[in-house]
PDB file of N, CA and C in Angstrom:
ATOM      1  N   UNK T   1      -4.921  -4.396  -8.429  1.00 92.00           N
ATOM      2  CA  UNK T   1      -5.678  -5.541  -8.343  1.00 92.00           C
ATOM      3  C   UNK T   1      -6.882  -5.499  -8.320  1.00 92.00           C
ATOM      4  N   UNK T   2      -7.511  -6.754  -8.918  1.00 94.00           N
ATOM      5  CA  UNK T   2      -9.017  -6.353  -9.066  1.00 94.00           C
ATOM      6  C   UNK T   2      -9.892  -6.273  -7.754  1.00 94.00           C
ATOM      7  N   UNK T   3     -10.722  -5.604  -7.727  1.00 95.00           N
ATOM      8  CA  UNK T   3     -11.728  -5.094  -6.403  1.00 95.00           C
ATOM      9  C   UNK T   3     -12.545  -6.631  -6.081  1.00 95.00           C
ATOM     10  N   UNK T   4     -12.807  -7.550  -7.100  1.00 95.00           N
ATOM     11  CA  UNK T   4     -13.465  -8.745  -6.863  1.00 95.00           C
ATOM     12  C   UNK T   4     -12.494  -9.896  -6.154  1.00 95.00           C
ATOM     13  N   UNK T   5     -11.265  -9.698  -6.646  1.00 95.00           N
ATOM     14  CA  UNK T   5     -10.196 -10.468  -5.997  1.00 95.00           C
ATOM     15  C   UNK T   5      -9.936 -10.171  -4.758  1.00 95.00           C
ATOM     16  N   UNK T   6     -10.096  -8.796  -4.093  1.00 95.00           N
ATOM     17  CA  UNK T   6      -9.840  -8.412  -3.005  1.00 95.00           C
ATOM     18  C   UNK T   6     -10.880  -8.823  -2.197  1.00 95.00           C
ATOM     19  N   UNK T   7     -11.927  -8.498  -2.553  1.00 96.00           N
ATOM     20  CA  UNK T   7     -13.134  -9.288  -1.873  1.00 96.00           C
ATOM     21  C   UNK T   7     -13.297 -10.589  -1.374  1.00 96.00           C
ATOM     22  N   UNK T   8     -12.929 -11.465  -2.601  1.00 96.00           N
ATOM     23  CA  UNK T   8     -12.986 -12.710  -2.309  1.00 96.00           C
ATOM     24  C   UNK T   8     -12.050 -13.173  -1.028  1.00 96.00           C
ATOM     25  N   UNK T   9     -10.702 -12.596  -1.157  1.00 96.00           N
ATOM     26  CA  UNK T   9      -9.814 -12.723  -0.053  1.00 96.00           C
ATOM     27  C   UNK T   9     -10.396 -12.453   1.376  1.00 96.00           C
ATOM     28  N   UNK T  10     -11.315 -11.144   1.416  1.00 96.00           N
ATOM     29  CA  UNK T  10     -11.782 -11.036   2.663  1.00 96.00           C
ATOM     30  C   UNK T  10     -12.668 -11.808   3.311  1.00 96.00           C
ATOM     31  N   UNK T  11     -13.389 -12.325   2.147  1.00 96.00           N
ATOM     32  CA  UNK T  11     -14.478 -13.385   2.388  1.00 96.00           C
ATOM     33  C   UNK T  11     -14.137 -14.365   2.961  1.00 96.00           C
ATOM     34  N   UNK T  12     -13.096 -14.836   2.453  1.00 96.00           N
ATOM     35  CA  UNK T  12     -12.001 -16.151   3.355  1.00 96.00           C
ATOM     36  C   UNK T  12     -11.757 -15.984   4.598  1.00 96.00           C
ATOM     37  N   UNK T  13     -11.358 -15.125   4.859  1.00 96.00           N
ATOM     38  CA  UNK T  13     -10.953 -14.630   6.242  1.00 96.00           C
ATOM     39  C   UNK T  13     -12.177 -14.034   6.979  1.00 96.00           C
ATOM     40  N   UNK T  14     -13.480 -14.293   6.889  1.00 96.00           N
ATOM     41  CA  UNK T  14     -14.789 -13.983   7.678  1.00 96.00           C
ATOM     42  C   UNK T  14     -14.723 -12.667   7.894  1.00 96.00           C
ATOM     43  N   UNK T  15     -14.365 -11.971   6.669  1.00 97.00           N
ATOM     44  CA  UNK T  15     -14.884 -10.593   6.518  1.00 97.00           C
ATOM     45  C   UNK T  15     -16.118 -10.282   5.592  1.00 97.00           C
ATOM     46  N   UNK T  16     -17.071  -9.742   6.133  1.00 97.00           N
ATOM     47  CA  UNK T  16     -18.327  -9.394   5.222  1.00 97.00           C
ATOM     48  C   UNK T  16     -18.665  -7.976   5.003  1.00 97.00           C
ATOM     49  N   UNK T  17     -19.606  -7.813   4.239  1.00 97.00           N
ATOM     50  CA  UNK T  17     -20.201  -6.388   3.918  1.00 97.00           C
ATOM     51  C   UNK T  17     -21.079  -6.013   4.872  1.00 97.00           C
ATOM     52  N   UNK T  18     -20.856  -4.658   5.539  1.00 96.00           N
ATOM     53  CA  UNK T  18     -21.601  -4.446   6.579  1.00 96.00           C
ATOM     54  C   UNK T  18     -22.867  -3.273   6.093  1.00 96.00           C
ATOM     55  N   UNK T  19     -22.151  -2.633   5.146  1.00 95.00           N
ATOM     56  CA  UNK T  19     -23.069  -1.612   4.600  1.00 95.00           C
ATOM     57  C   UNK T  19     -22.400  -0.971   3.219  1.00 95.00           C
ATOM     58  N   UNK T  20     -23.350  -0.705   2.360  1.00 95.00           N
ATOM     59  CA  UNK T  20     -23.050   0.291   0.912  1.00 95.00           C
ATOM     60  C   UNK T  20     -23.005   1.487   1.126  1.00 95.00           C
ATOM     61  N   UNK T  21     -21.970   2.226   0.414  1.00 91.00           N
ATOM     62  CA  UNK T  21     -21.792   3.481   0.462  1.00 91.00           C
ATOM     63  C   UNK T  21     -21.910   3.907  -0.853  1.00 91.00           C
ATOM     64  N   UNK T  22     -21.919   5.377  -1.144  1.00 91.00           N
ATOM     65  CA  UNK T  22     -21.987   5.717  -2.427  1.00 91.00           C
ATOM     66  C   UNK T  22     -20.638   5.750  -3.264  1.00 91.00           C
ATOM     67  N   UNK T  23     -19.607   5.914  -2.487  1.00 94.00           N
ATOM     68  CA  UNK T  23     -17.910   5.749  -3.063  1.00 94.00           C
ATOM     69  C   UNK T  23     -17.271   4.513  -2.369  1.00 94.00           C
ATOM     70  N   UNK T  24     -17.770   3.857  -1.164  1.00 96.00           N
ATOM     71  CA  UNK T  24     -16.886   3.016  -0.418  1.00 96.00           C
ATOM     72  C   UNK T  24     -17.810   2.167   0.107  1.00 96.00           C
ATOM     73  N   UNK T  25     -17.423   0.870   0.422  1.00 97.00           N
ATOM     74  CA  UNK T  25     -18.400   0.044   1.056  1.00 97.00           C
ATOM     75  C   UNK T  25     -17.705  -0.499   2.489  1.00 97.00           C
ATOM     76  N   UNK T  26     -18.440  -0.632   3.451  1.00 97.00           N
ATOM     77  CA  UNK T  26     -17.930  -0.841   4.816  1.00 97.00           C
ATOM     78  C   UNK T  26     -17.988  -2.203   5.118  1.00 97.00           C
ATOM     79  N   UNK T  27     -16.803  -2.861   5.019  1.00 97.00           N
ATOM     80  CA  UNK T  27     -16.633  -4.210   5.688  1.00 97.00           C
ATOM     81  C   UNK T  27     -16.229  -4.447   7.139  1.00 97.00           C
ATOM     82  N   UNK T  28     -16.469  -5.525   7.738  1.00 97.00           N
ATOM     83  CA  UNK T  28     -16.266  -6.063   9.215  1.00 97.00           C
ATOM     84  C   UNK T  28     -15.680  -7.375   9.271  1.00 97.00           C
ATOM     85  N   UNK T  29     -14.750  -7.608   9.793  1.00 97.00           N
ATOM     86  CA  UNK T  29     -14.106  -8.735  10.557  1.00 97.00           C
ATOM     87  C   UNK T  29     -14.698  -9.313  11.498  1.00 97.00           C
ATOM     88  N   UNK T  30     -15.812 -10.296  11.103  1.00 96.00           N
ATOM     89  CA  UNK T  30     -16.682 -11.042  12.222  1.00 96.00           C
ATOM     90  C   UNK T  30     -15.846 -11.493  13.552  1.00 96.00           C
ATOM     91  N   UNK T  31     -14.537 -11.764  13.255  1.00 95.00           N
ATOM     92  CA  UNK T  31     -13.676 -12.649  14.217  1.00 95.00           C
ATOM     93  C   UNK T  31     -13.251 -11.792  15.440  1.00 95.00           C
ATOM     94  N   UNK T  32     -13.103 -10.326  14.978  1.00 95.00           N
ATOM     95  CA  UNK T  32     -12.337  -9.288  15.970  1.00 95.00           C
ATOM     96  C   UNK T  32     -13.262  -8.170  15.766  1.00 95.00           C
ATOM     97  N   UNK T  33     -14.204  -7.674  14.960  1.00 96.00           N
ATOM     98  CA  UNK T  33     -15.092  -6.679  15.323  1.00 96.00           C
ATOM     99  C   UNK T  33     -14.669  -5.495  14.542  1.00 96.00           C
ATOM    100  N   UNK T  34     -13.298  -5.564  13.922  1.00 97.00           N
ATOM    101  CA  UNK T  34     -12.807  -4.346  13.256  1.00 97.00           C
ATOM    102  C   UNK T  34     -13.399  -3.871  11.857  1.00 97.00           C
ATOM    103  N   UNK T  35     -13.693  -2.817  11.602  1.00 97.00           N
ATOM    104  CA  UNK T  35     -14.460  -2.087  10.360  1.00 97.00           C
ATOM    105  C   UNK T  35     -13.316  -1.568   9.843  1.00 97.00           C
ATOM    106  N   UNK T  36     -13.763  -1.434   8.008  1.00 97.00           N
ATOM    107  CA  UNK T  36     -12.941  -0.596   7.280  1.00 97.00           C
ATOM    108  C   UNK T  36     -13.687  -0.270   6.093  1.00 97.00           C
ATOM    109  N   UNK T  37     -13.204   0.633   5.197  1.00 96.00           N
ATOM    110  CA  UNK T  37     -13.878   1.006   4.106  1.00 96.00           C
ATOM    111  C   UNK T  37     -12.942   0.571   2.785  1.00 96.00           C
ATOM    112  N   UNK T  38     -13.917   0.220   1.573  1.00 96.00           N
ATOM    113  CA  UNK T  38     -13.346  -0.403   0.547  1.00 96.00           C
ATOM    114  C   UNK T  38     -13.751   0.567  -0.485  1.00 96.00           C
ATOM    115  N   UNK T  39     -12.680   0.945  -1.223  1.00 96.00           N
ATOM    116  CA  UNK T  39     -13.043   1.914  -2.538  1.00 96.00           C
ATOM    117  C   UNK T  39     -13.938   1.185  -3.473  1.00 96.00           C
ATOM    118  N   UNK T  40     -14.832   1.863  -4.260  1.00 94.00           N
ATOM    119  CA  UNK T  40     -15.825   0.979  -5.093  1.00 94.00           C
ATOM    120  C   UNK T  40     -15.231   1.225  -6.651  1.00 94.00           C
ATOM    121  N   UNK T  41     -13.861   0.854  -6.617  1.00 93.00           N
ATOM    122  CA  UNK T  41     -13.313   1.025  -7.989  1.00 93.00           C
ATOM    123  C   UNK T  41     -13.154  -0.552  -8.471  1.00 93.00           C
ATOM    124  N   UNK T  42     -12.933  -0.652  -9.881  1.00 93.00           N
ATOM    125  CA  UNK T  42     -12.838  -2.016 -10.437  1.00 93.00           C
ATOM    126  C   UNK T  42     -11.358  -2.259  -9.915  1.00 93.00           C
ATOM    127  N   UNK T  43     -10.432  -1.279 -10.257  1.00 95.00           N
ATOM    128  CA  UNK T  43      -9.003  -1.518 -10.062  1.00 95.00           C
ATOM    129  C   UNK T  43      -8.656  -0.966  -8.663  1.00 95.00           C
ATOM    130  N   UNK T  44      -7.919  -1.519  -7.679  1.00 94.00           N
ATOM    131  CA  UNK T  44      -7.535  -0.923  -6.233  1.00 94.00           C
ATOM    132  C   UNK T  44      -5.983  -1.239  -6.342  1.00 94.00           C
ATOM    133  N   UNK T  45      -5.429   0.080  -5.969  1.00 94.00           N
ATOM    134  CA  UNK T  45      -3.787  -0.243  -5.903  1.00 94.00           C
ATOM    135  C   UNK T  45      -3.490  -1.291  -4.895  1.00 94.00           C
ATOM    136  N   UNK T  46      -2.320  -1.812  -5.205  1.00 93.00           N
ATOM    137  CA  UNK T  46      -1.797  -2.946  -4.510  1.00 93.00           C
ATOM    138  C   UNK T  46      -1.853  -2.627  -2.959  1.00 93.00           C
ATOM    139  N   UNK T  47      -0.920  -1.607  -2.925  1.00 94.00           N
ATOM    140  CA  UNK T  47      -0.827  -1.214  -1.474  1.00 94.00           C
ATOM    141  C   UNK T  47      -2.280  -0.631  -0.582  1.00 94.00           C
ATOM    142  N   UNK T  48      -2.979  -0.346  -1.314  1.00 95.00           N
ATOM    143  CA  UNK T  48      -4.343  -0.075  -0.800  1.00 95.00           C
ATOM    144  C   UNK T  48      -4.959  -1.417   0.160  1.00 95.00           C
ATOM    145  N   UNK T  49      -4.915  -2.355  -1.104  1.00 95.00           N
ATOM    146  CA  UNK T  49      -5.319  -3.667  -0.857  1.00 95.00           C
ATOM    147  C   UNK T  49      -4.692  -4.332   0.296  1.00 95.00           C
ATOM    148  N   UNK T  50      -3.186  -4.259   0.341  1.00 95.00           N
ATOM    149  CA  UNK T  50      -2.441  -4.840   1.496  1.00 95.00           C
ATOM    150  C   UNK T  50      -2.956  -3.740   2.755  1.00 95.00           C
ATOM    151  N   UNK T  51      -3.233  -2.337   2.760  1.00 96.00           N
ATOM    152  CA  UNK T  51      -3.200  -1.773   3.992  1.00 96.00           C
ATOM    153  C   UNK T  51      -4.491  -2.319   4.429  1.00 96.00           C
ATOM    154  N   UNK T  52      -5.544  -2.380   3.677  1.00 96.00           N
ATOM    155  CA  UNK T  52      -6.901  -3.050   4.158  1.00 96.00           C
ATOM    156  C   UNK T  52      -6.733  -4.181   4.858  1.00 96.00           C
ATOM    157  N   UNK T  53      -5.910  -5.145   4.192  1.00 96.00           N
ATOM    158  CA  UNK T  53      -5.821  -6.474   5.081  1.00 96.00           C
ATOM    159  C   UNK T  53      -5.222  -6.050   6.384  1.00 96.00           C
ATOM    160  N   UNK T  54      -4.285  -5.175   6.724  1.00 96.00           N
ATOM    161  CA  UNK T  54      -3.882  -5.133   7.917  1.00 96.00           C
ATOM    162  C   UNK T  54      -4.529  -4.366   8.912  1.00 96.00           C
ATOM    163  N   UNK T  55      -5.486  -3.460   8.219  1.00 96.00           N
ATOM    164  CA  UNK T  55      -6.418  -2.823   9.194  1.00 96.00           C
ATOM    165  C   UNK T  55      -7.477  -3.953   9.807  1.00 96.00           C
ATOM    166  N   UNK T  56      -7.679  -4.950   8.923  1.00 96.00           N
ATOM    167  CA  UNK T  56      -8.726  -6.179   9.243  1.00 96.00           C
ATOM    168  C   UNK T  56      -7.982  -6.913  10.159  1.00 96.00           C
ATOM    169  N   UNK T  57      -6.736  -6.841  10.234  1.00 95.00           N
ATOM    170  CA  UNK T  57      -5.826  -8.165  10.916  1.00 95.00           C
ATOM    171  C   UNK T  57      -6.091  -9.347  10.341  1.00 95.00           C
ATOM    172  N   UNK T  58      -6.016  -9.690   8.998  1.00 96.00           N
ATOM    173  CA  UNK T  58      -5.996 -10.774   8.306  1.00 96.00           C
ATOM    174  C   UNK T  58      -4.494 -11.127   7.347  1.00 96.00           C
ATOM    175  N   UNK T  59      -4.280 -12.164   7.082  1.00 95.00           N
ATOM    176  CA  UNK T  59      -3.253 -12.117   6.271  1.00 95.00           C
ATOM    177  C   UNK T  59      -3.100 -11.093   4.830  1.00 95.00           C
ATOM    178  N   UNK T  60      -2.053 -10.747   4.546  1.00 95.00           N
ATOM    179  CA  UNK T  60      -2.100  -9.742   3.448  1.00 95.00           C
ATOM    180  C   UNK T  60      -2.220 -10.356   2.369  1.00 95.00           C
ATOM    181  N   UNK T  61      -2.894  -9.808   1.225  1.00 88.00           N
ATOM    182  CA  UNK T  61      -3.175 -10.819   0.118  1.00 88.00           C
ATOM    183  C   UNK T  61      -1.820 -10.670  -1.062  1.00 88.00           C
ATOM    184  N   UNK T  62      -1.642 -11.852  -1.491  1.00 84.00           N
ATOM    185  CA  UNK T  62      -0.534 -11.771  -2.368  1.00 84.00           C
ATOM    186  C   UNK T  62      -0.793 -11.424  -3.613  1.00 84.00           C
ATOM    187  N   UNK T  63      -0.055 -10.256  -4.329  1.00 69.00           N
ATOM    188  CA  UNK T  63      -0.371  -9.587  -5.619  1.00 69.00           C
ATOM    189  C   UNK T  63       0.466 -10.477  -6.707  1.00 69.00           C
ATOM    190  N   UNK T  64      -0.329 -10.454  -7.852  1.00 62.00           N
ATOM    191  CA  UNK T  64       0.178 -11.068  -8.986  1.00 62.00           C
ATOM    192  C   UNK T  64       1.140 -10.409  -9.767  1.00 62.00           C
TER     193      UNK T  64
END
């Protein structure tokens, strides 16, 4: 999946960028305060995207 697609999904569920890193960005779910790291690759493996959604406690993104 594309990184932009995952970021758009996270923003839909009130997850925003907290901090830029060199290889990862830190995102936080404003509803529950849970934080996670997102790799800075243009392509992110589908299972990684699903795990990020589970960590942030939002609905899992549908892969195409």
